[in-house]
Structure formats: structure tokens, C-alpha cells
mmCIF file of C-alpha atoms in Angstrom:
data_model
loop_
_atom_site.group_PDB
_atom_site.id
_atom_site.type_symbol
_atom_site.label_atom_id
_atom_site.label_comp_id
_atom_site.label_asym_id
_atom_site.label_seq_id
_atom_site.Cartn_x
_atom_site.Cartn_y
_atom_site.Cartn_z
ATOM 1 C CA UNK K 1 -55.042 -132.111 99.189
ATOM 2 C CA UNK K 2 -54.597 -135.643 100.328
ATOM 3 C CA UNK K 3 -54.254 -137.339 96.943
ATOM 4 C CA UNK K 4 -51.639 -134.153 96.379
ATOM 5 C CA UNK K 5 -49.895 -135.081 99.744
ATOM 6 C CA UNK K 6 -49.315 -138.796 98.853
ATOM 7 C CA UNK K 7 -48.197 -137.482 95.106
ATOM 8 C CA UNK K 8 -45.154 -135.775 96.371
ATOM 9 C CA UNK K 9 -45.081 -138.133 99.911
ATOM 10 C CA UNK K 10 -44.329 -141.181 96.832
ATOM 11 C CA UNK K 11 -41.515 -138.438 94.897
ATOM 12 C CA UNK K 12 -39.885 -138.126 98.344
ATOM 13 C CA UNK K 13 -39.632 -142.386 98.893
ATOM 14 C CA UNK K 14 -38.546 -143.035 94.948
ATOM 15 C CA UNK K 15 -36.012 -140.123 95.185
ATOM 16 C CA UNK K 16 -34.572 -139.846 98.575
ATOM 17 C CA UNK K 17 -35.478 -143.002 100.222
ATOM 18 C CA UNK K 18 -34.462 -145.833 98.477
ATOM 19 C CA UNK K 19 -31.091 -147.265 100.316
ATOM 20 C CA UNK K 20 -28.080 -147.267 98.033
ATOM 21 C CA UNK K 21 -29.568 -144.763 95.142
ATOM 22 C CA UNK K 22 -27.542 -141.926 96.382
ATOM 23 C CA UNK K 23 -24.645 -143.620 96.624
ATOM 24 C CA UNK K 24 -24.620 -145.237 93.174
ATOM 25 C CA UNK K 25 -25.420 -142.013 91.786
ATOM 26 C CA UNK K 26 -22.848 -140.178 93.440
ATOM 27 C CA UNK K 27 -20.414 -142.813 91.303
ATOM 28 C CA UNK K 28 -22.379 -142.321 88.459
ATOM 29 C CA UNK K 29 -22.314 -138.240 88.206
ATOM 30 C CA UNK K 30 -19.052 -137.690 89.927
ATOM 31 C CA UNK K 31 -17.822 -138.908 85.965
ATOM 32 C CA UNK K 32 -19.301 -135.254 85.051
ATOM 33 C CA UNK K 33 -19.199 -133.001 88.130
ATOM 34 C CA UNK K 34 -16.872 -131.983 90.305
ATOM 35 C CA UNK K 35 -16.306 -128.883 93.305
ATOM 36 C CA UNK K 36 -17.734 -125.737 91.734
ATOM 37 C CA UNK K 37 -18.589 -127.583 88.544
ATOM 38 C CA UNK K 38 -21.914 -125.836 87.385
ATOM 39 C CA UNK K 39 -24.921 -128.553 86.556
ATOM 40 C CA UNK K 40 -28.028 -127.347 85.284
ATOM 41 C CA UNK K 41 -31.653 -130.218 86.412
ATOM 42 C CA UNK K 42 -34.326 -128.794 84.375
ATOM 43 C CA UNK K 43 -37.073 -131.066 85.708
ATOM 44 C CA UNK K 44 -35.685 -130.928 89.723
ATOM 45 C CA UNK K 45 -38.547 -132.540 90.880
ATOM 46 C CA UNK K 46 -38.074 -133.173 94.453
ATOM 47 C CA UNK K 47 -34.463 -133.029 93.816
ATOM 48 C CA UNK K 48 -32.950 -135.537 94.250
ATOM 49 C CA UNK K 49 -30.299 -135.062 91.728
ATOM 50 C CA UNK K 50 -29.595 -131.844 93.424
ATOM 51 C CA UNK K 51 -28.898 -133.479 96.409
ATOM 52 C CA UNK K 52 -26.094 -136.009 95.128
ATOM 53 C CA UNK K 53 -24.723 -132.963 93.053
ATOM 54 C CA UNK K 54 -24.379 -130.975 96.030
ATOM 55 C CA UNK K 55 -22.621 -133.742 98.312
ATOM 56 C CA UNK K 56 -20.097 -133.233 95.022
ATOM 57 C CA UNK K 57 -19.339 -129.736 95.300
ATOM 58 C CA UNK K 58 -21.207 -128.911 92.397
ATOM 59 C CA UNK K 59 -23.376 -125.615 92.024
ATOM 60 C CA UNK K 60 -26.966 -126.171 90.795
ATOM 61 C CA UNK K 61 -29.597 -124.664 88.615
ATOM 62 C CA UNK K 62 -32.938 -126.217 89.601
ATOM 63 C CA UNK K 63 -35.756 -125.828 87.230
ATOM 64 C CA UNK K 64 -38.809 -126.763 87.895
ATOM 65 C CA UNK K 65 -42.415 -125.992 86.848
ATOM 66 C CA UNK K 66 -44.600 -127.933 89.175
ATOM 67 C CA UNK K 67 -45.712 -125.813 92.578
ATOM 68 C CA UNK K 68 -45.982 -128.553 95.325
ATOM 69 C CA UNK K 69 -42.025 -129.759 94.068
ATOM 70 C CA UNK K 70 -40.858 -126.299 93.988
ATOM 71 C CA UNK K 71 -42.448 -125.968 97.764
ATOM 72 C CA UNK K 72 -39.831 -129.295 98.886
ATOM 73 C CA UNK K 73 -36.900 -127.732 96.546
ATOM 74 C CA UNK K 74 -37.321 -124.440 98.534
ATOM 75 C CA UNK K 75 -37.404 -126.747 102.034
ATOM 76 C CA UNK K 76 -34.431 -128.764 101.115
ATOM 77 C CA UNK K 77 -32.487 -126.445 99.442
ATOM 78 C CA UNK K 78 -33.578 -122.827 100.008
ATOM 79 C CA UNK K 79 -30.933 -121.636 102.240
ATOM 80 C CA UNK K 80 -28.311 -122.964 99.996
ATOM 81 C CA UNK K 81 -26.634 -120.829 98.378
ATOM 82 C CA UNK K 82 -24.928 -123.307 95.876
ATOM 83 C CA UNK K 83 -28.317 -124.105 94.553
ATOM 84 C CA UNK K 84 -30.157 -121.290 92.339
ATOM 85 C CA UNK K 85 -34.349 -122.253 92.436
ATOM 86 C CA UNK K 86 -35.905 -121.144 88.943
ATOM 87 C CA UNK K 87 -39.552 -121.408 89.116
ATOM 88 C CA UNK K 88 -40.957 -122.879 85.610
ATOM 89 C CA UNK K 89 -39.984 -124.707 82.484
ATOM 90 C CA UNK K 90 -37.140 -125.031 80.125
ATOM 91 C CA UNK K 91 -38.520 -125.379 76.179
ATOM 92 C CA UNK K 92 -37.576 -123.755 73.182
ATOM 93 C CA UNK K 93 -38.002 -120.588 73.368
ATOM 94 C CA UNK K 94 -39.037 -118.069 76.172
ATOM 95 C CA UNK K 95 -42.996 -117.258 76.784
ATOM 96 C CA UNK K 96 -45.434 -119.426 78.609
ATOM 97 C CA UNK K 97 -47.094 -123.069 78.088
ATOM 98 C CA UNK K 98 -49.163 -125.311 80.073
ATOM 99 C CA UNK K 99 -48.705 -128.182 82.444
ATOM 100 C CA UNK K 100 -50.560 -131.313 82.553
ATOM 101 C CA UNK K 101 -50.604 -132.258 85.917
ATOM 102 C CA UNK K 102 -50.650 -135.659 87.461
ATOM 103 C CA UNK K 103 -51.350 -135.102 91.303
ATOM 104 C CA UNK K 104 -51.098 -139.010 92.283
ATOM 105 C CA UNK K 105 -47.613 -139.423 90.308
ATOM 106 C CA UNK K 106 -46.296 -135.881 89.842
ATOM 107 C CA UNK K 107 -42.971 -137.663 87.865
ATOM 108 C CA UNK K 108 -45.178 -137.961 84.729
ATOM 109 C CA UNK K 109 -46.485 -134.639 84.844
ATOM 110 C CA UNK K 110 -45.745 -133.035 81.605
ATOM 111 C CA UNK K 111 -45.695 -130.441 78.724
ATOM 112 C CA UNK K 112 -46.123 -132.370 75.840
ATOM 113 C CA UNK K 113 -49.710 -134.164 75.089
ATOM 114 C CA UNK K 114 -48.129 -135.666 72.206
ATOM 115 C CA UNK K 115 -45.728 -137.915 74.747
ATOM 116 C CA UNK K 116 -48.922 -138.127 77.325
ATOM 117 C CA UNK K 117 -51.050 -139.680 74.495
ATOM 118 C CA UNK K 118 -47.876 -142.091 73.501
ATOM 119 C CA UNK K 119 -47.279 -143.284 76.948
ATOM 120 C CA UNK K 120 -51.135 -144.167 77.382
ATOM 121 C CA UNK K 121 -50.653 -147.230 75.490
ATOM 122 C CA UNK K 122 -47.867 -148.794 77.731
ATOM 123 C CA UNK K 123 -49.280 -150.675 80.536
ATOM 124 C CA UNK K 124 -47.179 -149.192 83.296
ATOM 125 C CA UNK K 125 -49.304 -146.003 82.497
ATOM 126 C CA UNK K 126 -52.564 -147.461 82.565
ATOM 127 C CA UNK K 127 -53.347 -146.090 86.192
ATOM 128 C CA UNK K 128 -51.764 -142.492 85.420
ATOM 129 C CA UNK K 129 -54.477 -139.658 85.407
ATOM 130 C CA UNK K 130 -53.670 -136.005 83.987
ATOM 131 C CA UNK K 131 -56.136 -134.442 86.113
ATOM 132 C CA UNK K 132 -55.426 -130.597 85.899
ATOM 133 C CA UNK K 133 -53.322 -128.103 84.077
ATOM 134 C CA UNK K 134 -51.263 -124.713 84.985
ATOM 135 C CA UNK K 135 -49.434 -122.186 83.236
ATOM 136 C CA UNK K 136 -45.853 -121.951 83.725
ATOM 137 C CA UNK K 137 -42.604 -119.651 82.446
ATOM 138 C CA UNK K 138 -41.086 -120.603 80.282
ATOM 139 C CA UNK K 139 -37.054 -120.084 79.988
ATOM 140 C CA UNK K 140 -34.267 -121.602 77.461
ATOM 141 C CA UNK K 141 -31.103 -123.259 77.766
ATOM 142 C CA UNK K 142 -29.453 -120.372 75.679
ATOM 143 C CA UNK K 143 -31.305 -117.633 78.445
ATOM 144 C CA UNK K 144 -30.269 -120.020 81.823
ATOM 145 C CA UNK K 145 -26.387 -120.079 80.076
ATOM 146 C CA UNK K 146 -26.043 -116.420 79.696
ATOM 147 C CA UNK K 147 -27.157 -116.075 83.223
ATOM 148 C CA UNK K 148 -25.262 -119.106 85.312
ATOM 149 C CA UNK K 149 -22.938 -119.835 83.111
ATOM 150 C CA UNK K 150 -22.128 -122.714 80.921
ATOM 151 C CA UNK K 151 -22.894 -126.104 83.034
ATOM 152 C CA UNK K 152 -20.288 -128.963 83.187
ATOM 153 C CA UNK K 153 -23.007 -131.464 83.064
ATOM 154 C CA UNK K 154 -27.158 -130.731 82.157
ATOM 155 C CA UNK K 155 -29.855 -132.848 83.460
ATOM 156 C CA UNK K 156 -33.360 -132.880 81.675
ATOM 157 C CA UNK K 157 -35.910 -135.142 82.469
ATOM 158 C CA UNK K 158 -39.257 -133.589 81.758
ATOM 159 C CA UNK K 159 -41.439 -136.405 80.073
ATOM 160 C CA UNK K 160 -41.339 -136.177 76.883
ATOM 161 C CA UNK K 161 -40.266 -132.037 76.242
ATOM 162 C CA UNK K 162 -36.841 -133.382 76.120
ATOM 163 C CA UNK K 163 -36.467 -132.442 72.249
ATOM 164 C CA UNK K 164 -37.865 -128.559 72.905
ATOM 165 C CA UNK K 165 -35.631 -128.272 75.840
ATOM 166 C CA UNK K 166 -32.879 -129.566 73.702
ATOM 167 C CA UNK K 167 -34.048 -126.536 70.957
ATOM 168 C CA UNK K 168 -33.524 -124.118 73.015
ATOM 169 C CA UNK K 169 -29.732 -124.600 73.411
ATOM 170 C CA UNK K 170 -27.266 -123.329 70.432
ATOM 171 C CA UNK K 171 -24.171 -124.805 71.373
ATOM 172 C CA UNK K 172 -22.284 -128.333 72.429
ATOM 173 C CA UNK K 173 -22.952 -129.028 76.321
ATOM 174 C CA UNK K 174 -19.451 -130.897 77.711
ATOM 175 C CA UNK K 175 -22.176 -133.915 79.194
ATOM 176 C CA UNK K 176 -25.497 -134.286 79.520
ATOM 177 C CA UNK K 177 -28.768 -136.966 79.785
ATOM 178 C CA UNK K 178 -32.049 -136.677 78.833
ATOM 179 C CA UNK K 179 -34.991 -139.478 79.377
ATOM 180 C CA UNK K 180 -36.133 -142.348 77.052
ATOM 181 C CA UNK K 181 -39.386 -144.120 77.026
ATOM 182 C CA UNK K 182 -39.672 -146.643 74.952
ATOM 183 C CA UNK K 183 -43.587 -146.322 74.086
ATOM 184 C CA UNK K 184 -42.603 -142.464 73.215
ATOM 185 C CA UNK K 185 -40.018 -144.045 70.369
ATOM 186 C CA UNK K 186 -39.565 -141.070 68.529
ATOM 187 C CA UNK K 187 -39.525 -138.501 70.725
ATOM 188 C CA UNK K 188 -36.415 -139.856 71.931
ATOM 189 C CA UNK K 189 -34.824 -140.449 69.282
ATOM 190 C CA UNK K 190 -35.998 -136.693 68.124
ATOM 191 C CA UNK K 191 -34.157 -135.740 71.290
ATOM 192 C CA UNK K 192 -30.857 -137.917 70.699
ATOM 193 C CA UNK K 193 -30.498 -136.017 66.689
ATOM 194 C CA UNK K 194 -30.710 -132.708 68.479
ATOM 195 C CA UNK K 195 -28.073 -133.573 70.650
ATOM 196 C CA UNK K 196 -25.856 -135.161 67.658
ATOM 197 C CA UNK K 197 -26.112 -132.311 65.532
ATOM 198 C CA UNK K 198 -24.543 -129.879 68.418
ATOM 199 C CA UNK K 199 -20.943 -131.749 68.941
ATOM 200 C CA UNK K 200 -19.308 -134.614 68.823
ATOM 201 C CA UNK K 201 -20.762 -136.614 70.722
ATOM 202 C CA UNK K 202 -20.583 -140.072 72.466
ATOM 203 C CA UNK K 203 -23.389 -141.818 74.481
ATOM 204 C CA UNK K 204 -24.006 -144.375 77.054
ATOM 205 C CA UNK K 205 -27.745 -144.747 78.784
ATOM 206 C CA UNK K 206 -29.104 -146.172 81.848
ATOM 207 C CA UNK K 207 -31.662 -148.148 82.533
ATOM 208 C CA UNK K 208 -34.468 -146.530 84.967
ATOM 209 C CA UNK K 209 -33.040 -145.342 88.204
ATOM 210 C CA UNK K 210 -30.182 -147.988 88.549
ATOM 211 C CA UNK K 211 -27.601 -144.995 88.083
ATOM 212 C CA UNK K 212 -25.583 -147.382 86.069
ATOM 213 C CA UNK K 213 -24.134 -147.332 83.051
ATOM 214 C CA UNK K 214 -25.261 -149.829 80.399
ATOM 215 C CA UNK K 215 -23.054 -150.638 78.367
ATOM 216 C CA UNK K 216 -18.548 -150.764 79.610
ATOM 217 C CA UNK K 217 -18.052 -148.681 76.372
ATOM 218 C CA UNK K 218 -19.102 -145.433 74.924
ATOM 219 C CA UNK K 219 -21.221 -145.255 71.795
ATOM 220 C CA UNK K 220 -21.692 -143.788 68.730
ATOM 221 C CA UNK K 221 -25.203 -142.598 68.028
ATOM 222 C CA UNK K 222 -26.171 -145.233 64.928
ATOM 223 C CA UNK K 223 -24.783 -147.864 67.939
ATOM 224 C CA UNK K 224 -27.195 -146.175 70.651
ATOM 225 C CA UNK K 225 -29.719 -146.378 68.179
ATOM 226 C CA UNK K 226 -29.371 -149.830 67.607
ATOM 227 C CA UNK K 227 -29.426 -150.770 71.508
ATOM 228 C CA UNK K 228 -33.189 -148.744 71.994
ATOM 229 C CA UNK K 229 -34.248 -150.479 69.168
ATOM 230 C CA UNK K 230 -33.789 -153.474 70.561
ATOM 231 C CA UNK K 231 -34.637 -152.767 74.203
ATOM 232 C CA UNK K 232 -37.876 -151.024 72.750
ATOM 233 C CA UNK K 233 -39.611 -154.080 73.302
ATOM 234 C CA UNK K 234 -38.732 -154.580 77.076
ATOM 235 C CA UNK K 235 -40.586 -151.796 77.905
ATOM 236 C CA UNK K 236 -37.909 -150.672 80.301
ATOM 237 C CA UNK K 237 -37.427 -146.285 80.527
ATOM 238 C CA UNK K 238 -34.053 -144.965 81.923
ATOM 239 C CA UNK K 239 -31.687 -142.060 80.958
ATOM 240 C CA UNK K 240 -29.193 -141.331 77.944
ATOM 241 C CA UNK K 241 -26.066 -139.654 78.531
ATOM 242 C CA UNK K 242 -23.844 -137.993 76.056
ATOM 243 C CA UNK K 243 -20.315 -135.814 76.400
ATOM 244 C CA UNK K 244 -18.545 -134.823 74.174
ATOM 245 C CA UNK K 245 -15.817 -137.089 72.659
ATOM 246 C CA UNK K 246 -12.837 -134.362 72.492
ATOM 247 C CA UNK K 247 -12.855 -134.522 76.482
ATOM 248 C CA UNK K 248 -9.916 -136.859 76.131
ATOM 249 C CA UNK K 249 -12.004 -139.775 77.299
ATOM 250 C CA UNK K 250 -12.286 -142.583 75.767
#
């Protein structure tokens, strides 16, 4: 109970205590979200995504597998009706899979043991233990769609299921990010031809938590390609973003 206690105790400081964070990322995402925009986070965590996308006007789907984050998400954000709480996973098709678990760093907790066994060999993961596993629902993007509604803008952040999440959806999203790591190579660049094959779209990516954009222009995917390639070696994670280039944006 205590190691589970300072898990989500850390989540809480990373997410919701670090002075400035909210504010940059209320810059960032109010380029994708506005009032009554819908946003889907599949991977809520402790939510603090929700949070900035609330103080926007935008209405949230929260997905999110793990019990002891779902218990904060329910604190924070139960009584808000703007903010829909769905218990479980996103992946590529409806049924049930199981969690790995990390109860000292719960933000690495994860559905895939081919990105837990990739991640192992970076450094910054030496001290990460996956020391249980659950069961959990499993929905789709297609299934949370036809019952919210298409979002404006969809989070997913879910250590290395980013590709099966990205399966599960049929059609172009008008913005979305998912998560790079550069030690799991390919499984983000899995998730990034998943994404290019639904729409026309342009990307950006930021580097871990800064909830800045990269680069002052928008890129093509062979150009995106290109930049992880050569900031594989840095070692640094972060988030990609795409929308879709008819917006009217440049």
C-alpha cells in the first residue's frame, strides 16, 4: 500500500504540481480544443490533461485502465459532468487484455510486453519494476466515437499500445498525439504509418512534458521521420501531434 501510495503521490507532483506546466499546456492544446470541443485521453492517468482541457471548455472522455488512477480521476473529476470516466483500455478491438503494472511509477504501466522489453535497455528504465498484472476492458476508438461523438482533438499515451489504439479507429481524427520513445523505435514509427494512412496529415512533436512545439513549422511524415531519427540517439521521449492538413492551417 505504501509503495502504491508514493506511485500515484509521484503522478500527482509530475502532473499537477510542477509550476508553469498547466499553463504552457493550456497554449499548447488551446491550438486543438475549444468550448464544447469533444477530446478523447485514452491513458488519463491522473489527469492532468483533463484538467487543462476542462479550464478550455472542452468535454472529455477519460480512459483509463489502471484502478488507483481511476480512484483520483473519480476525486477530481467525478462530479463533472463535462468529463465522461470509462474504466479500461482503448486497443484494437473490443474484449479484454492484461496490464502490467508498475506500482512505484504507474506512468510506465503498460499493455504491450513487446514495448516493456524495448524500454528495458534504456537507462532511464533501469529502476522500473513490472511487479503485477490485471485484466482490463477493453474498448475501441471506432466503439468510444459512436458513443461520444467524434473528438476535435485525441490524446493517447499508453506506453507503447499506441499502434493498437491507433487500429481500432477507421477514420481521419481532425488532431491528435500519441507518445514516442526512442528505445521503442519502431513502435512509434508503427504508430505514426497508422496515423498517415487515415488522412492527410501534418505533424509536429514535443519533447517530454515541455508542452512545446518542436519545430515553428508543420511536417510532413518522411520530414518527422527524419527528425526521430536523429533525436533517437538523445534518448529524449515526448509526444507527436498530427491534424489534418485540409483544416486551413498552414
Amino acid at each position: 500500500m505504501l509503495l502504491r501510495a508514493y506511485g500515484i503521490a509521484r503522478s500527482l507532483v509530475m502532473y499537477h504540481g510542477i509550476p508553469g506546466r498547466h499553463r504552457r499546456a493550456s497554449r499548447l492544446y488551446g491550438e486543438f480544443l475549444g468550448p464544447d470541443d469533444i477530446a478523447f485521453d485514452i491513458g488519463a492517468h491522473v489527469g492532468g490533461r483533463v484538467r487543462v482541457w476542462r479550464g478550455l471548455g472542452a468535454r472529455v472522455v477519460a480512459v483509463e485502465p489502471q484502478p488507483d488512477c481511476l480512484r483520483v480521476l473519480r476525486l477530481f473529476f467525478g462530479r463533472d459532468r463535462g468529463v465522461v470516466l470509462v474504466p479500461g483500455a482503448a486497443g484494437a478491438e473490443p474484449g479484454r487484455a492484461h496490464l502490467a503494472l508498475s506500482t512505484a511509477t504507474p506512468t510506465v504501466s503498460s499493455m504491450s510486453p513487446g514495448w516493456i522489453k524495448a524500454v528495458t535497455t534504456d537507462r532511464g528504465f533501469a529502476r522500473v519494476r513490472w511487479d503485477r498484472s490485471i485484466g482490463v476492458d477493453v474498448t475501441t476508438l471506432d466503439e468510444l466515437i459512436a458513443v461520444h461523438g467524434v473528438p476535435a482533438f485525441c490524446k493517447i499515451d499508453v506506453e507503447g499500445f499506441e499502434a493498437d489504439v491507433l487500429a481500432g479507429l477507421s477514420r481521419p481524427l481532425p488532431a491528435l498525439s500519441f507518445e514516442y520513445v526512442p528505445s521503442a523505435h519502431d513502435a512509434s514509427l508503427e504508430a505514426l504509418d497508422l496515423v498517415d494512412r487515415l488522412g492527410d496529415y501534418v505533424y509536429n512533436y514535443s519533447p517530454i512534458e515541455t508542452m512545446r512545439l518542436a519545430s515553428p513549422r508543420w511536417l510532413d511524415a518522411a520530414e518527422l521521420r527524419r527528425r526521430l531519427e536523429r533525436i533517437r540517439p538523445r534518448g529524449r521521449s515526448g509526444d507527436i501531434y498530427a491534424r489534418l492538413r485540409e483544416s486551413g492551417r498552414p
